[in-house]
Amino acid sequence: MDILPQLILNSIIAGAVYTLMALGFNLIYGATKFFNLAHGVLAAVGGYVVFFLFKSNGWNLYLSVLIAILITGLVGYLIDKIIYAPLRKRKASNMVLLVASLGIFTAIQAIIAILFTSQFQTLSTGAGDSNIYQIGTGSITQTQVVILLSGLLIMAGLVLLLKKTLLGKAIKAISDDEEVAKIVGIDTNKIIGYIFFIGSAIAGWAGILIGFDIGLEPTMGMGLLLKGVIASIIGGVGNIYGGVLGAFLLGFVENFGIWKISGEWKDAIAFGLLIIFLLLRPQGILKK
């Protein structure tokens, strides 16, 4: 039973990572109604921008992180303006948008591999960012604490944004019915651009934290995307609270599922949970 505290901590940290991916994904899906597969690779963009500025060129860490978040948000914004917005204008189906997002994912991942090679990289310097805290017989690193706090704070920030600001009310109106939002005078393309910026910036922040925690590789986006999508679906796709619940449920089921078996089964357990929800409760824990 000495391993139980560590399993609980691992589950919480995994849930926090999936929360960061699910929050941005759910925000974008709620407004656009399609699965933006490019969302996953934007996490890698954020991580590699920090790697380039901070590790390769010696820039200040906090400035590098800020620039990386802004660049990742801008990349997401430009993807919407250059590719998705023209497709929406032409009344493209969600399947066309899905295929376009897969193409964007593949292209950006290839560009990252060309620029930085496929070699595994880490953002950790080994000094000052490796503090370990003991909780009972379990341990958690300083970076993992930041991941957990970030997930909770970003969720709270999005809730306040949606409930207390004019932008949030416009986002909710578009999520409810984009055509009606246009009729009442909301510039839907402009608001959706803002949504892509915010959602992509959150993904970039997730990639930065993961780079400090376990490292970077160009293909990291697919695994993060799949876990974020699974968390969104089982929690309630398009629902911020549901995404958080789904993320932590997935984290606990995965980590406790491999308690007595090989860790290689973790992904199989995640997809098994997804199938159970699709069969028994396709709307997820919480409805949109």
Short mmCIF file of C-alpha atoms in Angstrom, two decimals:
data_model
loop_
_atom_site.label_atom_id
_atom_site.label_comp_id
_atom_site.label_asym_id
_atom_site.label_seq_id
_atom_site.Cartn_x
_atom_site.Cartn_y
_atom_site.Cartn_z
CA MET A 1 0.00 0.00 0.00
CA ASP A 2 3.04 2.30 0.15
CA ILE A 3 2.61 2.92 -3.56
CA LEU A 4 -0.96 4.22 -3.13
CA PRO A 5 -0.04 7.88 -2.33
CA GLN A 6 2.23 7.99 -5.39
CA LEU A 7 -0.52 6.53 -7.58
CA ILE A 8 -2.92 9.19 -6.37
CA LEU A 9 -0.38 11.95 -7.03
CA ASN A 10 0.40 10.54 -10.49
CA SER A 11 -3.32 10.45 -11.26
CA ILE A 12 -3.81 14.06 -10.17
CA ILE A 13 -0.86 15.28 -12.26
CA ALA A 14 -2.01 13.32 -15.31
CA GLY A 15 -5.50 14.79 -14.83
CA ALA A 16 -4.03 18.30 -14.65
CA VAL A 17 -2.10 17.78 -17.92
CA TYR A 18 -5.20 16.44 -19.67
CA THR A 19 -7.18 19.37 -18.23
CA LEU A 20 -4.88 21.88 -19.92
CA MET A 21 -5.39 20.15 -23.27
CA ALA A 22 -9.13 19.61 -22.81
CA LEU A 23 -9.86 23.22 -21.78
CA GLY A 24 -8.50 24.76 -24.98
CA PHE A 25 -9.96 21.98 -27.13
CA ASN A 26 -13.42 22.32 -25.58
CA LEU A 27 -13.37 26.11 -25.93
CA ILE A 28 -12.65 25.84 -29.67
CA TYR A 29 -15.06 22.97 -30.24
CA GLY A 30 -17.87 24.78 -28.46
CA ALA A 31 -17.71 27.62 -31.00
CA THR A 32 -16.76 25.78 -34.20
CA LYS A 33 -18.40 22.35 -33.69
CA PHE A 34 -15.52 20.41 -35.24
CA PHE A 35 -12.59 18.47 -33.84
CA ASN A 36 -9.55 20.68 -34.36
CA LEU A 37 -6.78 18.08 -34.58
CA ALA A 38 -4.16 20.81 -35.05
CA HIS A 39 -4.73 21.71 -31.39
CA GLY A 40 -2.36 18.94 -30.29
CA VAL A 41 0.67 20.07 -32.28
CA LEU A 42 0.34 23.61 -30.90
CA ALA A 43 1.48 22.23 -27.54
CA ALA A 44 4.72 21.22 -29.26
CA VAL A 45 5.00 24.69 -30.82
CA GLY A 46 4.91 26.32 -27.38
CA GLY A 47 7.49 23.93 -25.96
CA TYR A 48 9.91 24.30 -28.86
CA VAL A 49 9.70 28.11 -28.90
CA VAL A 50 10.85 28.10 -25.26
CA PHE A 51 13.54 25.56 -26.15
CA PHE A 52 14.81 27.82 -28.93
CA LEU A 53 14.75 31.04 -26.92
CA PHE A 54 15.65 29.80 -23.44
CA LYS A 55 17.84 26.71 -23.91
CA SER A 56 19.46 27.48 -27.28
CA ASN A 57 19.88 31.26 -27.08
CA GLY A 58 19.98 31.93 -23.34
CA TRP A 59 17.00 34.30 -23.12
CA ASN A 60 15.34 35.01 -19.79
CA LEU A 61 13.06 32.11 -18.85
CA TYR A 62 9.96 34.14 -18.04
CA LEU A 63 10.29 36.29 -21.16
CA SER A 64 10.77 33.15 -23.27
CA VAL A 65 7.64 31.57 -21.79
CA LEU A 66 5.57 34.71 -22.36
CA ILE A 67 6.74 35.02 -25.97
CA ALA A 68 6.09 31.30 -26.57
CA ILE A 69 2.52 31.55 -25.27
CA LEU A 70 1.85 34.60 -27.46
CA ILE A 71 3.41 32.97 -30.54
CA THR A 72 1.40 29.78 -30.02
CA GLY A 73 -1.81 31.79 -29.66
CA LEU A 74 -0.90 33.76 -32.81
CA VAL A 75 -0.23 30.54 -34.75
CA GLY A 76 -3.67 29.25 -33.77
CA TYR A 77 -5.23 32.60 -34.73
CA LEU A 78 -3.50 32.58 -38.15
CA ILE A 79 -4.54 28.97 -38.79
CA ASP A 80 -8.14 30.03 -38.28
CA LYS A 81 -7.87 33.17 -40.42
CA ILE A 82 -5.91 31.61 -43.29
CA ILE A 83 -7.49 28.15 -43.47
CA TYR A 84 -10.58 27.59 -41.32
CA ALA A 85 -12.33 30.93 -41.87
CA PRO A 86 -12.30 30.66 -45.71
CA LEU A 87 -13.58 27.09 -45.42
CA ARG A 88 -16.40 28.19 -43.10
CA LYS A 89 -17.25 30.98 -45.54
CA ARG A 90 -17.65 28.37 -48.26
CA LYS A 91 -19.94 26.34 -45.96
CA ALA A 92 -17.44 23.48 -45.76
CA SER A 93 -18.61 20.47 -43.79
CA ASN A 94 -17.12 19.47 -40.45
CA MET A 95 -15.45 16.54 -42.20
CA VAL A 96 -13.60 18.93 -44.54
CA LEU A 97 -12.50 21.03 -41.56
CA LEU A 98 -11.38 17.86 -39.75
CA VAL A 99 -9.24 16.75 -42.71
CA ALA A 100 -7.80 20.28 -43.04
CA SER A 101 -6.85 20.26 -39.36
CA LEU A 102 -5.12 16.88 -39.80
CA GLY A 103 -3.12 18.34 -42.69
CA ILE A 104 -2.12 21.32 -40.55
CA PHE A 105 -1.09 18.99 -37.72
CA THR A 106 1.10 16.93 -40.06
CA ALA A 107 2.70 19.99 -41.68
CA ILE A 108 3.58 21.76 -38.42
CA GLN A 109 4.91 18.54 -36.89
CA ALA A 110 7.16 18.05 -39.94
CA ILE A 111 8.39 21.66 -39.74
CA ILE A 112 9.30 21.20 -36.06
CA ALA A 113 11.19 17.98 -36.88
CA ILE A 114 13.09 19.74 -39.70
CA LEU A 115 14.04 22.71 -37.52
CA PHE A 116 14.88 20.85 -34.30
CA THR A 117 15.41 17.23 -35.48
CA SER A 118 13.45 14.31 -34.02
CA GLN A 119 15.85 14.01 -31.07
CA PHE A 120 14.32 14.10 -27.61
CA GLN A 121 14.92 17.45 -25.88
CA THR A 122 14.28 18.78 -22.40
CA LEU A 123 13.66 22.27 -21.09
CA SER A 124 14.91 21.45 -17.60
CA THR A 125 18.24 23.00 -16.62
CA GLY A 126 18.72 20.68 -13.66
CA ALA A 127 19.13 23.64 -11.30
CA GLY A 128 16.29 25.16 -9.34
CA ASP A 129 13.49 23.48 -11.31
CA SER A 130 13.92 19.98 -9.88
CA ASN A 131 12.69 20.55 -6.32
CA ILE A 132 10.83 17.52 -5.05
CA TYR A 133 8.17 17.64 -2.34
CA GLN A 134 7.24 14.62 -0.23
CA ILE A 135 3.58 13.93 0.54
CA GLY A 136 3.47 10.83 2.71
CA THR A 137 5.31 8.14 0.76
CA GLY A 138 4.64 9.93 -2.52
CA SER A 139 6.62 12.67 -4.21
CA ILE A 140 5.76 15.51 -6.58
CA THR A 141 8.08 17.91 -8.39
CA GLN A 142 7.89 21.68 -8.49
CA THR A 143 6.93 21.59 -12.18
CA GLN A 144 4.08 19.18 -11.46
CA VAL A 145 2.76 21.51 -8.77
CA VAL A 146 2.75 24.32 -11.35
CA ILE A 147 0.90 22.03 -13.81
CA LEU A 148 -1.79 21.30 -11.21
CA LEU A 149 -2.23 24.94 -10.20
CA SER A 150 -2.25 26.04 -13.84
CA GLY A 151 -5.08 23.68 -14.72
CA LEU A 152 -7.25 24.93 -11.87
CA LEU A 153 -6.45 28.62 -12.42
CA ILE A 154 -7.04 28.47 -16.19
CA MET A 155 -10.37 26.72 -15.62
CA ALA A 156 -11.37 29.46 -13.17
CA GLY A 157 -10.17 32.12 -15.61
CA LEU A 158 -12.23 30.70 -18.46
CA VAL A 159 -15.32 30.50 -16.27
CA LEU A 160 -14.91 34.16 -15.31
CA LEU A 161 -14.27 35.10 -18.94
CA LEU A 162 -17.45 33.39 -20.11
CA LYS A 163 -19.66 34.68 -17.31
CA LYS A 164 -18.37 38.18 -16.59
CA THR A 165 -17.15 39.69 -19.88
CA LEU A 166 -18.74 40.81 -23.13
CA LEU A 167 -16.32 38.58 -25.04
CA GLY A 168 -17.43 35.63 -22.94
CA LYS A 169 -21.09 36.35 -23.61
CA ALA A 170 -20.34 36.58 -27.34
CA ILE A 171 -18.52 33.23 -27.17
CA LYS A 172 -21.49 31.64 -25.42
CA ALA A 173 -23.87 33.11 -28.01
CA ILE A 174 -21.80 31.64 -30.86
CA SER A 175 -21.60 28.30 -29.06
CA ASP A 176 -25.39 28.24 -28.71
CA ASP A 177 -26.20 29.25 -32.30
CA GLU A 178 -23.75 30.96 -34.64
CA GLU A 179 -26.42 32.04 -37.14
CA VAL A 180 -28.52 33.74 -34.46
CA ALA A 181 -25.36 35.40 -33.10
CA LYS A 182 -24.75 36.87 -36.58
CA ILE A 183 -28.33 38.14 -36.73
CA VAL A 184 -27.98 40.06 -33.45
CA GLY A 185 -24.83 41.77 -34.73
CA ILE A 186 -21.96 39.66 -33.35
CA ASP A 187 -18.92 39.50 -35.64
CA THR A 188 -18.61 35.72 -35.38
CA ASN A 189 -15.41 35.37 -37.42
CA LYS A 190 -13.67 37.93 -35.22
CA ILE A 191 -14.81 36.23 -32.00
CA ILE A 192 -13.86 32.77 -33.30
CA GLY A 193 -10.39 34.16 -34.07
CA TYR A 194 -10.10 35.27 -30.44
CA ILE A 195 -11.24 31.82 -29.33
CA PHE A 196 -8.52 30.16 -31.40
CA PHE A 197 -5.94 32.52 -29.91
CA ILE A 198 -6.99 31.76 -26.32
CA GLY A 199 -7.37 28.01 -26.86
CA SER A 200 -4.05 27.73 -28.69
CA ALA A 201 -2.23 29.79 -26.04
CA ILE A 202 -3.50 27.34 -23.39
CA ALA A 203 -2.19 24.43 -25.47
CA GLY A 204 1.16 26.20 -25.80
CA TRP A 205 1.38 26.63 -22.03
CA ALA A 206 0.62 22.93 -21.60
CA GLY A 207 3.45 22.05 -23.99
CA ILE A 208 5.89 24.29 -22.12
CA LEU A 209 5.09 22.68 -18.78
CA ILE A 210 5.35 19.19 -20.25
CA GLY A 211 8.71 20.16 -21.74
CA PHE A 212 9.97 21.03 -18.25
CA ASP A 213 8.40 17.93 -16.71
CA ILE A 214 9.23 15.09 -19.10
CA GLY A 215 10.73 16.67 -22.22
CA LEU A 216 9.95 17.50 -25.85
CA GLU A 217 9.73 15.66 -29.15
CA PRO A 218 8.03 16.68 -32.41
CA THR A 219 5.48 13.85 -32.17
CA MET A 220 4.34 14.74 -28.64
CA GLY A 221 1.24 16.51 -29.95
CA MET A 222 -0.66 13.39 -31.03
CA GLY A 223 -0.57 11.73 -27.62
CA LEU A 224 -1.61 14.93 -25.87
CA LEU A 225 -4.36 15.53 -28.42
CA LEU A 226 -5.82 12.05 -28.00
CA LYS A 227 -5.89 12.30 -24.21
CA GLY A 228 -7.38 15.80 -24.37
CA VAL A 229 -10.07 14.63 -26.81
CA ILE A 230 -10.89 11.56 -24.70
CA ALA A 231 -11.13 13.73 -21.58
CA SER A 232 -13.41 16.15 -23.45
CA ILE A 233 -15.71 13.41 -24.73
CA ILE A 234 -16.12 11.52 -21.46
CA GLY A 235 -16.53 14.77 -19.53
CA GLY A 236 -18.91 16.37 -22.02
CA VAL A 237 -17.50 17.84 -25.21
CA GLY A 238 -17.91 21.62 -25.33
CA ASN A 239 -18.37 21.84 -21.53
CA ILE A 240 -15.50 23.40 -19.55
CA TYR A 241 -16.45 21.78 -16.24
CA GLY A 242 -17.02 18.47 -18.01
CA GLY A 243 -13.58 18.62 -19.61
CA VAL A 244 -11.95 19.01 -16.20
CA LEU A 245 -13.98 16.16 -14.68
CA GLY A 246 -13.22 13.95 -17.67
CA ALA A 247 -9.51 14.77 -17.48
CA PHE A 248 -9.17 13.81 -13.81
CA LEU A 249 -11.35 10.71 -14.23
CA LEU A 250 -9.14 9.61 -17.13
CA GLY A 251 -6.00 10.30 -15.08
CA PHE A 252 -7.21 8.17 -12.16
CA VAL A 253 -8.55 5.30 -14.31
CA GLU A 254 -5.29 5.15 -16.32
CA ASN A 255 -2.93 5.16 -13.36
CA PHE A 256 -4.93 2.82 -11.14
CA GLY A 257 -5.58 0.59 -14.15
CA ILE A 258 -1.87 -0.15 -14.50
CA TRP A 259 -1.34 -0.69 -10.77
CA LYS A 260 -0.85 -4.45 -11.21
CA ILE A 261 -0.06 -4.62 -14.93
CA SER A 262 2.41 -3.13 -17.42
CA GLY A 263 2.35 0.62 -18.06
CA GLU A 264 2.08 -0.17 -21.79
CA TRP A 265 -1.63 -0.81 -21.19
CA LYS A 266 -2.28 2.82 -20.21
CA ASP A 267 -3.44 3.94 -23.68
CA ALA A 268 -5.59 0.83 -24.08
CA ILE A 269 -7.27 1.59 -20.76
CA ALA A 270 -7.93 5.18 -21.88
CA PHE A 271 -9.59 4.06 -25.11
CA GLY A 272 -11.51 1.38 -23.24
CA LEU A 273 -12.95 4.09 -20.97
CA LEU A 274 -13.84 6.14 -24.05
CA ILE A 275 -15.68 3.21 -25.63
CA ILE A 276 -17.65 2.59 -22.43
CA PHE A 277 -18.80 6.22 -22.36
CA LEU A 278 -19.65 6.23 -26.07
CA LEU A 279 -21.82 3.15 -25.58
CA LEU A 280 -23.46 4.00 -22.26
CA ARG A 281 -23.34 7.81 -21.97
CA PRO A 282 -22.34 9.40 -25.29
CA GLN A 283 -23.16 12.92 -24.03
CA GLY A 284 -20.46 12.59 -21.35
CA ILE A 285 -20.61 13.29 -17.63
CA LEU A 286 -22.02 16.77 -18.13
CA LYS A 287 -24.09 17.90 -21.10
CA LYS A 288 -22.97 20.95 -23.10
#
